[in-house]
PDB file of C-alpha atoms in Angstrom:
ATOM      1  CA  UNK A  20       0.000   0.000   0.000  1.00  0.00           C
ATOM      2  CA  UNK A  21       1.454   3.390  -0.947  1.00  0.00           C
ATOM      3  CA  UNK A  22       1.193   6.737   0.849  1.00  0.00           C
ATOM      4  CA  UNK A  23       1.460   9.856  -1.339  1.00  0.00           C
ATOM      5  CA  UNK A  24       3.375  12.035   1.126  1.00  0.00           C
ATOM      6  CA  UNK A  25       5.726   9.238   2.189  1.00  0.00           C
ATOM      7  CA  UNK A  26       6.368   8.219  -1.429  1.00  0.00           C
ATOM      8  CA  UNK A  27       7.238  11.790  -2.444  1.00  0.00           C
ATOM      9  CA  UNK A  28       9.650  12.272   0.464  1.00  0.00           C
ATOM     10  CA  UNK A  29      11.246   8.834   0.002  1.00  0.00           C
ATOM     11  CA  UNK A  30      11.846   9.591  -3.674  1.00  0.00           C
ATOM     12  CA  UNK A  31      13.343  13.012  -2.928  1.00  0.00           C
ATOM     13  CA  UNK A  32      15.518  11.463  -0.199  1.00  0.00           C
ATOM     14  CA  UNK A  33      16.793   8.814  -2.633  1.00  0.00           C
ATOM     15  CA  UNK A  34      17.609  11.557  -5.162  1.00  0.00           C
ATOM     16  CA  UNK A  35      19.480  13.533  -2.484  1.00  0.00           C
ATOM     17  CA  UNK A  36      21.489  10.403  -1.551  1.00  0.00           C
ATOM     18  CA  UNK A  37      22.409   9.839  -5.217  1.00  0.00           C
ATOM     19  CA  UNK A  38      23.359  13.496  -5.746  1.00  0.00           C
ATOM     20  CA  UNK A  39      25.599  13.399  -2.656  1.00  0.00           C
ATOM     21  CA  UNK A  40      27.209  10.089  -3.656  1.00  0.00           C
ATOM     22  CA  UNK A  41      25.749   8.429  -0.562  1.00  0.00           C
ATOM     23  CA  UNK A  42      24.864   4.727  -0.349  1.00  0.00           C
ATOM     24  CA  UNK A  43      21.172   4.255  -1.255  1.00  0.00           C
ATOM     25  CA  UNK A  44      19.104   3.797   1.903  1.00  0.00           C
ATOM     26  CA  UNK A  45      21.912   4.976   4.203  1.00  0.00           C
ATOM     27  CA  UNK A  46      19.930   7.978   5.499  1.00  0.00           C
ATOM     28  CA  UNK A  47      17.214   7.047   8.000  1.00  0.00           C
ATOM     29  CA  UNK A  48      13.897   8.820   7.519  1.00  0.00           C
ATOM     30  CA  UNK A  49      12.216   9.650  10.834  1.00  0.00           C
ATOM     31  CA  UNK A  50       8.561  10.406  10.133  1.00  0.00           C
ATOM     32  CA  UNK A  51       7.588  13.118  12.621  1.00  0.00           C
ATOM     33  CA  UNK A  52       4.092  12.258  13.828  1.00  0.00           C
ATOM     34  CA  UNK A  53       3.718  14.834  16.622  1.00  0.00           C
ATOM     35  CA  UNK A  54       0.163  16.247  16.844  1.00  0.00           C
ATOM     36  CA  UNK A  55      -1.157  13.531  14.504  1.00  0.00           C
ATOM     37  CA  UNK A  56      -3.368  10.711  15.721  1.00  0.00           C
ATOM     38  CA  UNK A  57      -3.449   7.028  14.791  1.00  0.00           C
ATOM     39  CA  UNK A  58      -5.786   7.698  11.853  1.00  0.00           C
ATOM     40  CA  UNK A  59      -2.976   9.684  10.142  1.00  0.00           C
ATOM     41  CA  UNK A  60      -0.159   7.382  11.284  1.00  0.00           C
ATOM     42  CA  UNK A  61      -1.703   4.001  10.379  1.00  0.00           C
ATOM     43  CA  UNK A  62      -1.603   4.589   6.589  1.00  0.00           C
ATOM     44  CA  UNK A  63       2.132   5.375   6.848  1.00  0.00           C
ATOM     45  CA  UNK A  64       2.687   2.140   8.817  1.00  0.00           C
ATOM     46  CA  UNK A  65       0.576   0.272   6.237  1.00  0.00           C
ATOM     47  CA  UNK A  66       2.865   1.651   3.510  1.00  0.00           C
ATOM     48  CA  UNK A  67       5.764  -0.102   5.247  1.00  0.00           C
ATOM     49  CA  UNK A  68       7.408   2.686   7.229  1.00  0.00           C
ATOM     50  CA  UNK A  69       8.568   1.852  10.740  1.00  0.00           C
ATOM     51  CA  UNK A  70      10.583   4.792  12.145  1.00  0.00           C
ATOM     52  CA  UNK A  71       8.686   7.663  13.786  1.00  0.00           C
ATOM     53  CA  UNK A  72       9.522  10.758  15.853  1.00  0.00           C
ATOM     54  CA  UNK A  73       7.573  12.449  18.631  1.00  0.00           C
ATOM     55  CA  UNK A  74       8.219  15.719  20.474  1.00  0.00           C
ATOM     56  CA  UNK A  75       6.542  15.036  23.800  1.00  0.00           C
ATOM     57  CA  UNK A  76       6.667  12.058  26.127  1.00  0.00           C
ATOM     58  CA  UNK A  77       3.024  12.430  27.223  1.00  0.00           C
ATOM     59  CA  UNK A  78       1.672  12.602  23.686  1.00  0.00           C
ATOM     60  CA  UNK A  79       3.722   9.575  22.627  1.00  0.00           C
ATOM     61  CA  UNK A  80       2.592   7.648  25.691  1.00  0.00           C
ATOM     62  CA  UNK A  81      -1.041   8.220  24.713  1.00  0.00           C
ATOM     63  CA  UNK A  82      -0.583   6.989  21.115  1.00  0.00           C
ATOM     64  CA  UNK A  83       2.207   4.506  20.653  1.00  0.00           C
ATOM     65  CA  UNK A  84       1.674   1.571  23.056  1.00  0.00           C
ATOM     66  CA  UNK A  85      -1.503   0.590  21.160  1.00  0.00           C
ATOM     67  CA  UNK A  86       0.138   1.077  17.756  1.00  0.00           C
ATOM     68  CA  UNK A  87       3.131  -0.993  18.867  1.00  0.00           C
ATOM     69  CA  UNK A  88       0.928  -3.796  20.140  1.00  0.00           C
ATOM     70  CA  UNK A  89      -0.209  -4.277  16.536  1.00  0.00           C
ATOM     71  CA  UNK A  90       3.209  -3.600  14.988  1.00  0.00           C
ATOM     72  CA  UNK A  91       6.046  -4.563  17.368  1.00  0.00           C
ATOM     73  CA  UNK A  92       8.878  -3.626  14.987  1.00  0.00           C
ATOM     74  CA  UNK A  93       8.116   0.113  15.148  1.00  0.00           C
ATOM     75  CA  UNK A  94      11.030   2.338  16.184  1.00  0.00           C
ATOM     76  CA  UNK A  95      10.271   5.501  18.142  1.00  0.00           C
ATOM     77  CA  UNK A  96      12.572   8.529  18.451  1.00  0.00           C
ATOM     78  CA  UNK A  97      12.174  11.392  20.936  1.00  0.00           C
ATOM     79  CA  UNK A  98      13.101  14.544  19.034  1.00  0.00           C
ATOM     80  CA  UNK A  99      11.716  17.170  21.435  1.00  0.00           C
ATOM     81  CA  UNK A 100      12.994  18.499  24.763  1.00  0.00           C
ATOM     82  CA  UNK A 101      13.065  16.170  27.747  1.00  0.00           C
ATOM     83  CA  UNK A 102      12.585  17.054  31.409  1.00  0.00           C
ATOM     84  CA  UNK A 103      14.502  14.878  33.865  1.00  0.00           C
ATOM     85  CA  UNK A 104      11.255  13.938  35.693  1.00  0.00           C
ATOM     86  CA  UNK A 105      10.103  12.279  32.434  1.00  0.00           C
ATOM     87  CA  UNK A 106      13.306  10.250  31.964  1.00  0.00           C
ATOM     88  CA  UNK A 107      11.814   6.970  33.251  1.00  0.00           C
ATOM     89  CA  UNK A 108       8.853   7.175  30.877  1.00  0.00           C
ATOM     90  CA  UNK A 109      11.071   8.250  27.967  1.00  0.00           C
ATOM     91  CA  UNK A 110      13.484   5.347  28.423  1.00  0.00           C
ATOM     92  CA  UNK A 111      10.589   2.896  28.663  1.00  0.00           C
ATOM     93  CA  UNK A 112       8.841   4.237  25.561  1.00  0.00           C
ATOM     94  CA  UNK A 113      11.503   5.353  23.080  1.00  0.00           C
ATOM     95  CA  UNK A 114      14.284   3.579  21.175  1.00  0.00           C
ATOM     96  CA  UNK A 115      16.330   6.753  20.620  1.00  0.00           C
ATOM     97  CA  UNK A 116      16.606  10.192  22.233  1.00  0.00           C
ATOM     98  CA  UNK A 117      17.953  13.070  20.120  1.00  0.00           C
ATOM     99  CA  UNK A 118      17.866  15.871  22.693  1.00  0.00           C
ATOM    100  CA  UNK A 119      20.400  15.238  25.455  1.00  0.00           C
ATOM    101  CA  UNK A 120      21.621  18.740  26.250  1.00  0.00           C
ATOM    102  CA  UNK A 121      22.630  19.010  29.920  1.00  0.00           C
ATOM    103  CA  UNK A 122      24.288  16.938  32.634  1.00  0.00           C
ATOM    104  CA  UNK A 123      21.069  16.423  34.632  1.00  0.00           C
ATOM    105  CA  UNK A 124      19.342  14.790  31.632  1.00  0.00           C
ATOM    106  CA  UNK A 125      22.400  12.676  30.821  1.00  0.00           C
ATOM    107  CA  UNK A 126      22.493  11.398  34.413  1.00  0.00           C
ATOM    108  CA  UNK A 127      18.750  10.688  34.546  1.00  0.00           C
ATOM    109  CA  UNK A 128      18.826   8.764  31.258  1.00  0.00           C
ATOM    110  CA  UNK A 129      21.893   6.779  32.296  1.00  0.00           C
ATOM    111  CA  UNK A 130      20.253   5.811  35.591  1.00  0.00           C
ATOM    112  CA  UNK A 131      16.986   4.782  33.908  1.00  0.00           C
ATOM    113  CA  UNK A 132      18.699   2.733  31.187  1.00  0.00           C
ATOM    114  CA  UNK A 133      20.558   0.814  33.898  1.00  0.00           C
ATOM    115  CA  UNK A 134      17.418   0.390  35.990  1.00  0.00           C
ATOM    116  CA  UNK A 135      15.258  -0.757  33.080  1.00  0.00           C
ATOM    117  CA  UNK A 136      17.958  -2.784  31.320  1.00  0.00           C
ATOM    118  CA  UNK A 137      17.434  -0.835  28.100  1.00  0.00           C
ATOM    119  CA  UNK A 138      20.034   0.522  25.653  1.00  0.00           C
ATOM    120  CA  UNK A 139      18.798   3.498  23.635  1.00  0.00           C
ATOM    121  CA  UNK A 140      20.532   5.246  20.751  1.00  0.00           C
ATOM    122  CA  UNK A 141      21.499   8.681  22.076  1.00  0.00           C
ATOM    123  CA  UNK A 142      22.231  12.019  20.414  1.00  0.00           C
ATOM    124  CA  UNK A 143      23.492  15.264  21.943  1.00  0.00           C
ATOM    125  CA  UNK A 144      21.606  18.361  20.785  1.00  0.00           C
ATOM    126  CA  UNK A 145      23.858  21.263  19.771  1.00  0.00           C
ATOM    127  CA  UNK A 146      22.593  24.854  19.642  1.00  0.00           C
ATOM    128  CA  UNK A 147      24.519  25.722  16.459  1.00  0.00           C
ATOM    129  CA  UNK A 148      22.804  29.113  16.162  1.00  0.00           C
ATOM    130  CA  UNK A 149      23.420  30.003  19.835  1.00  0.00           C
ATOM    131  CA  UNK A 150      19.737  30.944  20.146  1.00  0.00           C
ATOM    132  CA  UNK A 151      18.906  31.779  23.780  1.00  0.00           C
ATOM    133  CA  UNK A 152      15.371  30.363  23.526  1.00  0.00           C
ATOM    134  CA  UNK A 153      16.513  27.061  22.036  1.00  0.00           C
ATOM    135  CA  UNK A 154      17.797  23.962  23.822  1.00  0.00           C
ATOM    136  CA  UNK A 155      21.196  22.489  23.086  1.00  0.00           C
ATOM    137  CA  UNK A 156      24.833  22.521  24.140  1.00  0.00           C
ATOM    138  CA  UNK A 157      26.907  25.502  22.991  1.00  0.00           C
ATOM    139  CA  UNK A 158      29.215  24.510  20.109  1.00  0.00           C
ATOM    140  CA  UNK A 159      32.417  25.119  22.096  1.00  0.00           C
ATOM    141  CA  UNK A 160      31.186  22.915  24.967  1.00  0.00           C
ATOM    142  CA  UNK A 161      30.398  19.818  22.895  1.00  0.00           C
ATOM    143  CA  UNK A 162      33.721  18.009  23.388  1.00  0.00           C
ATOM    144  CA  UNK A 163      33.666  18.432  27.164  1.00  0.00           C
ATOM    145  CA  UNK A 164      29.993  17.407  27.411  1.00  0.00           C
ATOM    146  CA  UNK A 165      30.547  14.264  25.321  1.00  0.00           C
ATOM    147  CA  UNK A 166      33.449  13.341  27.611  1.00  0.00           C
ATOM    148  CA  UNK A 167      31.196  13.902  30.667  1.00  0.00           C
ATOM    149  CA  UNK A 168      28.466  11.706  29.179  1.00  0.00           C
ATOM    150  CA  UNK A 169      31.010   8.950  28.611  1.00  0.00           C
ATOM    151  CA  UNK A 170      33.246   9.234  31.656  1.00  0.00           C
ATOM    152  CA  UNK A 171      30.810  10.313  34.376  1.00  0.00           C
ATOM    153  CA  UNK A 172      27.540   8.741  33.236  1.00  0.00           C
ATOM    154  CA  UNK A 173      28.832   5.768  31.222  1.00  0.00           C
ATOM    155  CA  UNK A 174      26.730   6.729  28.197  1.00  0.00           C
ATOM    156  CA  UNK A 175      27.517   5.833  24.607  1.00  0.00           C
ATOM    157  CA  UNK A 176      26.596   8.832  22.466  1.00  0.00           C
ATOM    158  CA  UNK A 177      25.985   7.811  18.851  1.00  0.00           C
ATOM    159  CA  UNK A 178      25.647  11.229  17.278  1.00  0.00           C
ATOM    160  CA  UNK A 179      24.829  14.920  17.312  1.00  0.00           C
ATOM    161  CA  UNK A 180      21.565  16.728  16.499  1.00  0.00           C
ATOM    162  CA  UNK A 181      20.764  20.322  15.564  1.00  0.00           C
ATOM    163  CA  UNK A 182      17.851  22.547  14.568  1.00  0.00           C
ATOM    164  CA  UNK A 183      19.217  25.549  12.635  1.00  0.00           C
ATOM    165  CA  UNK A 184      17.615  28.970  13.191  1.00  0.00           C
ATOM    166  CA  UNK A 185      14.373  29.213  11.223  1.00  0.00           C
ATOM    167  CA  UNK A 186      15.459  32.185   9.108  1.00  0.00           C
ATOM    168  CA  UNK A 187      19.054  31.086   8.451  1.00  0.00           C
ATOM    169  CA  UNK A 188      20.733  29.206   5.618  1.00  0.00           C
ATOM    170  CA  UNK A 189      20.911  25.712   7.175  1.00  0.00           C
ATOM    171  CA  UNK A 190      24.040  24.589   5.315  1.00  0.00           C
ATOM    172  CA  UNK A 191      26.654  26.258   7.585  1.00  0.00           C
ATOM    173  CA  UNK A 192      24.877  24.766  10.616  1.00  0.00           C
ATOM    174  CA  UNK A 193      24.844  21.278   9.097  1.00  0.00           C
ATOM    175  CA  UNK A 194      28.506  21.620   8.092  1.00  0.00           C
ATOM    176  CA  UNK A 195      29.409  22.783  11.610  1.00  0.00           C
ATOM    177  CA  UNK A 196      27.624  19.799  13.157  1.00  0.00           C
ATOM    178  CA  UNK A 197      29.302  17.355  10.756  1.00  0.00           C
ATOM    179  CA  UNK A 198      32.753  18.805  11.562  1.00  0.00           C
ATOM    180  CA  UNK A 199      32.042  18.562  15.316  1.00  0.00           C
ATOM    181  CA  UNK A 200      30.946  14.945  14.991  1.00  0.00           C
ATOM    182  CA  UNK A 201      34.097  14.080  13.075  1.00  0.00           C
ATOM    183  CA  UNK A 202      36.336  15.851  15.608  1.00  0.00           C
ATOM    184  CA  UNK A 203      34.689  14.018  18.474  1.00  0.00           C
ATOM    185  CA  UNK A 204      34.491  10.573  16.874  1.00  0.00           C
ATOM    186  CA  UNK A 205      30.703  10.227  16.737  1.00  0.00           C
ATOM    187  CA  UNK A 206      29.299   8.744  13.559  1.00  0.00           C
ATOM    188  CA  UNK A 207      25.680   9.857  13.332  1.00  0.00           C
ATOM    189  CA  UNK A 208      24.051  13.178  12.503  1.00  0.00           C
ATOM    190  CA  UNK A 209      20.383  13.963  13.143  1.00  0.00           C
ATOM    191  CA  UNK A 210      19.712  17.040  11.012  1.00  0.00           C
ATOM    192  CA  UNK A 211      17.352  18.199   8.305  1.00  0.00           C
ATOM    193  CA  UNK A 212      13.588  18.680   8.389  1.00  0.00           C
ATOM    194  CA  UNK A 213      10.811  19.070   5.793  1.00  0.00           C
ATOM    195  CA  UNK A 214      12.241  22.273   4.280  1.00  0.00           C
ATOM    196  CA  UNK A 215      15.926  21.387   4.135  1.00  0.00           C
ATOM    197  CA  UNK A 216      16.546  17.629   4.375  1.00  0.00           C
ATOM    198  CA  UNK A 217      18.184  17.336   0.896  1.00  0.00           C
ATOM    199  CA  UNK A 218      20.789  19.905   2.040  1.00  0.00           C
ATOM    200  CA  UNK A 219      21.299  17.917   5.251  1.00  0.00           C
ATOM    201  CA  UNK A 220      21.896  14.728   3.224  1.00  0.00           C
ATOM    202  CA  UNK A 221      24.530  16.564   1.157  1.00  0.00           C
ATOM    203  CA  UNK A 222      26.219  17.572   4.445  1.00  0.00           C
ATOM    204  CA  UNK A 223      26.306  14.028   5.841  1.00  0.00           C
ATOM    205  CA  UNK A 224      23.011  13.545   7.738  1.00  0.00           C
ATOM    206  CA  UNK A 225      22.361   9.972   8.861  1.00  0.00           C
ATOM    207  CA  UNK A 226      18.866  10.763  10.200  1.00  0.00           C
ATOM    208  CA  UNK A 227      16.402  13.321   8.791  1.00  0.00           C
ATOM    209  CA  UNK A 228      13.239  14.336  10.663  1.00  0.00           C
ATOM    210  CA  UNK A 229      10.344  14.965   8.279  1.00  0.00           C
ATOM    211  CA  UNK A 230       6.719  15.608   9.250  1.00  0.00           C
ATOM    212  CA  UNK A 231       4.760  18.231   7.338  1.00  0.00           C
ATOM    213  CA  UNK A 232       6.096  17.131   3.924  1.00  0.00           C
ATOM    214  CA  UNK A 233       4.490  13.720   4.645  1.00  0.00           C
ATOM    215  CA  UNK A 234       1.352  14.566   6.633  1.00  0.00           C
ATOM    216  CA  UNK A 235       0.624  18.110   5.451  1.00  0.00           C
ATOM    217  CA  UNK A 236       0.095  20.880   7.992  1.00  0.00           C
ATOM    218  CA  UNK A 237      -0.019  19.898  11.616  1.00  0.00           C
ATOM    219  CA  UNK A 238      -3.178  18.392  13.021  1.00  0.00           C
TER     220      UNK A 238
END
């Protein structure tokens, strides 16, 4: 069964991989389903897609356990901010967290993964635009924070994530994140959304987070 929005994005993603000389299928498409209910998500699952992203723990908790009961191979990524008091629920519910951005969160996640016997894929969010209202580690602090995650909390960080400023050319931000990842020996890059994911692929993204280009405007 096909899904028009998913098909269009998958095709454009494949073209971006080819143009960048990337291995076909090497960039993971995270379908961002925040604010959409099961009636919008089920057709995307029926079309064969399995990787989804949510912004809020509470919203995901209300939707995904039932969807997963019917489709146990779904993979769920937390791509929005996380409060430390939600760490237990987040670790129980998600397979990956893209928004680790301070020591308190790193510690809470580490403790919950040990307690629950779960190993999640983890990304550190970097505030590449240094926007005061936006979450993320400052670019110059990334190396030290990654070392803290590893040495103090025993966490394996797989990659870095960023959300460039809305009105900026995203390419310098993606290039900055890719250079940081290389310097710090992390392999994965979560970057690129509906408006700019082909640019992110050209800059080395391993995960792109696409919602509105698949579902249309938010529900």
